[in-house]
Amino acid sequence: MKKTPLALLLTLGLLQTPLAAFAATAPLDLVGPVSDYKIYVTENIDELVSHTRQFTDAVKKGDIATAKKLYAPTRVFYESVEPIAELFSD
């Protein structure tokens, strides 16, 4: 059975939340957090590029054992920026 959007909101209890919880944030209040996030993303992309280069070098050399060790640490940096990855062009 398909639920309507209103039924979903009721189920999640979102209609019981005070409207003040959804109040808009002043744009200037977002400058700091947006700036901090930009720094976070930039640092993680730099690390992703560096770690990916090491990983791909190991794969190209046929050093599969090293590549396996590097995969998980490299993946962490991808996952940290994955929520906004689609915003970047190819």
PDB file of C-alpha atoms in Angstrom:
ATOM      1  CA  MET A   1       0.000   0.000   0.000  1.00  0.00           C
ATOM      2  CA  LYS A   2       1.429   3.335  -1.054  1.00  0.00           C
ATOM      3  CA  LYS A   3       1.385   6.110   1.528  1.00  0.00           C
ATOM      4  CA  THR A   4       0.644   9.710   0.684  1.00  0.00           C
ATOM      5  CA  PRO A   5       3.208  12.373   1.585  1.00  0.00           C
ATOM      6  CA  LEU A   6       0.925  13.591   4.370  1.00  0.00           C
ATOM      7  CA  ALA A   7       0.661  10.067   5.794  1.00  0.00           C
ATOM      8  CA  LEU A   8       4.443   9.748   5.717  1.00  0.00           C
ATOM      9  CA  LEU A   9       4.860  13.028   7.568  1.00  0.00           C
ATOM     10  CA  LEU A  10       2.363  11.911  10.189  1.00  0.00           C
ATOM     11  CA  THR A  11       4.117   8.556  10.520  1.00  0.00           C
ATOM     12  CA  LEU A  12       7.475  10.236  11.003  1.00  0.00           C
ATOM     13  CA  GLY A  13       5.997  12.636  13.512  1.00  0.00           C
ATOM     14  CA  LEU A  14       7.138  15.644  11.524  1.00  0.00           C
ATOM     15  CA  LEU A  15       3.792  17.392  11.745  1.00  0.00           C
ATOM     16  CA  GLN A  16       4.083  17.417  15.517  1.00  0.00           C
ATOM     17  CA  THR A  17       7.332  19.386  15.386  1.00  0.00           C
ATOM     18  CA  PRO A  18       6.954  23.045  16.373  1.00  0.00           C
ATOM     19  CA  LEU A  19       7.140  25.351  13.376  1.00  0.00           C
ATOM     20  CA  ALA A  20       9.985  27.244  15.043  1.00  0.00           C
ATOM     21  CA  ALA A  21      12.179  24.202  14.395  1.00  0.00           C
ATOM     22  CA  PHE A  22      11.854  24.906  10.677  1.00  0.00           C
ATOM     23  CA  ALA A  23      12.661  28.619  10.941  1.00  0.00           C
ATOM     24  CA  ALA A  24      14.941  29.990   8.246  1.00  0.00           C
ATOM     25  CA  THR A  25      18.536  30.758   9.076  1.00  0.00           C
ATOM     26  CA  ALA A  26      19.835  34.204   8.218  1.00  0.00           C
ATOM     27  CA  PRO A  27      22.240  33.981   5.247  1.00  0.00           C
ATOM     28  CA  LEU A  28      25.071  35.649   7.155  1.00  0.00           C
ATOM     29  CA  ASP A  29      24.779  32.990   9.859  1.00  0.00           C
ATOM     30  CA  LEU A  30      25.717  30.425   7.212  1.00  0.00           C
ATOM     31  CA  VAL A  31      28.964  32.081   6.091  1.00  0.00           C
ATOM     32  CA  GLY A  32      31.101  30.423   8.772  1.00  0.00           C
ATOM     33  CA  PRO A  33      29.691  26.903   8.440  1.00  0.00           C
ATOM     34  CA  VAL A  34      29.787  27.034   4.633  1.00  0.00           C
ATOM     35  CA  SER A  35      33.380  28.254   4.728  1.00  0.00           C
ATOM     36  CA  ASP A  36      34.328  25.490   7.166  1.00  0.00           C
ATOM     37  CA  TYR A  37      32.651  22.891   4.954  1.00  0.00           C
ATOM     38  CA  LYS A  38      34.469  24.190   1.884  1.00  0.00           C
ATOM     39  CA  ILE A  39      37.791  23.781   3.708  1.00  0.00           C
ATOM     40  CA  TYR A  40      36.782  20.279   4.846  1.00  0.00           C
ATOM     41  CA  VAL A  41      35.845  19.231   1.306  1.00  0.00           C
ATOM     42  CA  THR A  42      38.990  20.734  -0.230  1.00  0.00           C
ATOM     43  CA  GLU A  43      41.249  18.972   2.272  1.00  0.00           C
ATOM     44  CA  ASN A  44      39.481  15.646   1.740  1.00  0.00           C
ATOM     45  CA  ILE A  45      39.634  15.947  -2.051  1.00  0.00           C
ATOM     46  CA  ASP A  46      43.362  16.670  -1.847  1.00  0.00           C
ATOM     47  CA  GLU A  47      43.816  13.559   0.302  1.00  0.00           C
ATOM     48  CA  LEU A  48      41.605  11.535  -2.046  1.00  0.00           C
ATOM     49  CA  VAL A  49      43.738  12.512  -5.046  1.00  0.00           C
ATOM     50  CA  SER A  50      46.968  11.675  -3.225  1.00  0.00           C
ATOM     51  CA  HIS A  51      45.744   8.325  -1.906  1.00  0.00           C
ATOM     52  CA  THR A  52      44.119   7.403  -5.223  1.00  0.00           C
ATOM     53  CA  ARG A  53      47.399   8.051  -7.013  1.00  0.00           C
ATOM     54  CA  GLN A  54      49.213   5.689  -4.609  1.00  0.00           C
ATOM     55  CA  PHE A  55      46.478   3.079  -5.031  1.00  0.00           C
ATOM     56  CA  THR A  56      46.471   3.230  -8.838  1.00  0.00           C
ATOM     57  CA  ASP A  57      50.277   3.160  -8.967  1.00  0.00           C
ATOM     58  CA  ALA A  58      50.221  -0.070  -6.968  1.00  0.00           C
ATOM     59  CA  VAL A  59      47.596  -1.555  -9.297  1.00  0.00           C
ATOM     60  CA  LYS A  60      49.574  -0.537 -12.411  1.00  0.00           C
ATOM     61  CA  LYS A  61      52.706  -2.174 -10.974  1.00  0.00           C
ATOM     62  CA  GLY A  62      50.739  -5.335 -10.307  1.00  0.00           C
ATOM     63  CA  ASP A  63      51.330  -4.997  -6.559  1.00  0.00           C
ATOM     64  CA  ILE A  64      47.902  -6.267  -5.597  1.00  0.00           C
ATOM     65  CA  ALA A  65      48.828  -6.798  -1.927  1.00  0.00           C
ATOM     66  CA  THR A  66      49.716  -3.116  -1.532  1.00  0.00           C
ATOM     67  CA  ALA A  67      46.647  -2.055  -3.529  1.00  0.00           C
ATOM     68  CA  LYS A  68      44.437  -4.082  -1.198  1.00  0.00           C
ATOM     69  CA  LYS A  69      46.001  -2.364   1.826  1.00  0.00           C
ATOM     70  CA  LEU A  70      45.504   1.075   0.268  1.00  0.00           C
ATOM     71  CA  TYR A  71      41.916   0.582  -0.890  1.00  0.00           C
ATOM     72  CA  ALA A  72      40.073   1.085   2.421  1.00  0.00           C
ATOM     73  CA  PRO A  73      42.043   4.164   3.556  1.00  0.00           C
ATOM     74  CA  THR A  74      41.561   5.695   0.102  1.00  0.00           C
ATOM     75  CA  ARG A  75      37.847   4.935   0.115  1.00  0.00           C
ATOM     76  CA  VAL A  76      37.392   6.882   3.368  1.00  0.00           C
ATOM     77  CA  PHE A  77      38.292  10.132   1.614  1.00  0.00           C
ATOM     78  CA  TYR A  78      35.895   9.389  -1.249  1.00  0.00           C
ATOM     79  CA  GLU A  79      33.056   8.688   1.155  1.00  0.00           C
ATOM     80  CA  SER A  80      33.693  11.958   2.995  1.00  0.00           C
ATOM     81  CA  VAL A  81      33.009  13.974  -0.178  1.00  0.00           C
ATOM     82  CA  GLU A  82      30.585  11.577  -1.909  1.00  0.00           C
ATOM     83  CA  PRO A  83      27.464  13.515  -0.799  1.00  0.00           C
ATOM     84  CA  ILE A  84      28.518  16.425  -3.016  1.00  0.00           C
ATOM     85  CA  ALA A  85      30.493  14.509  -5.670  1.00  0.00           C
ATOM     86  CA  GLU A  86      27.700  14.823  -8.233  1.00  0.00           C
ATOM     87  CA  LEU A  87      28.063  18.611  -8.101  1.00  0.00           C
ATOM     88  CA  PHE A  88      31.462  18.363  -9.809  1.00  0.00           C
ATOM     89  CA  SER A  89      31.727  18.107 -13.573  1.00  0.00           C
ATOM     90  CA  ASP A  90      33.564  15.234 -15.194  1.00  0.00           C
TER      91      ASP A  90
END
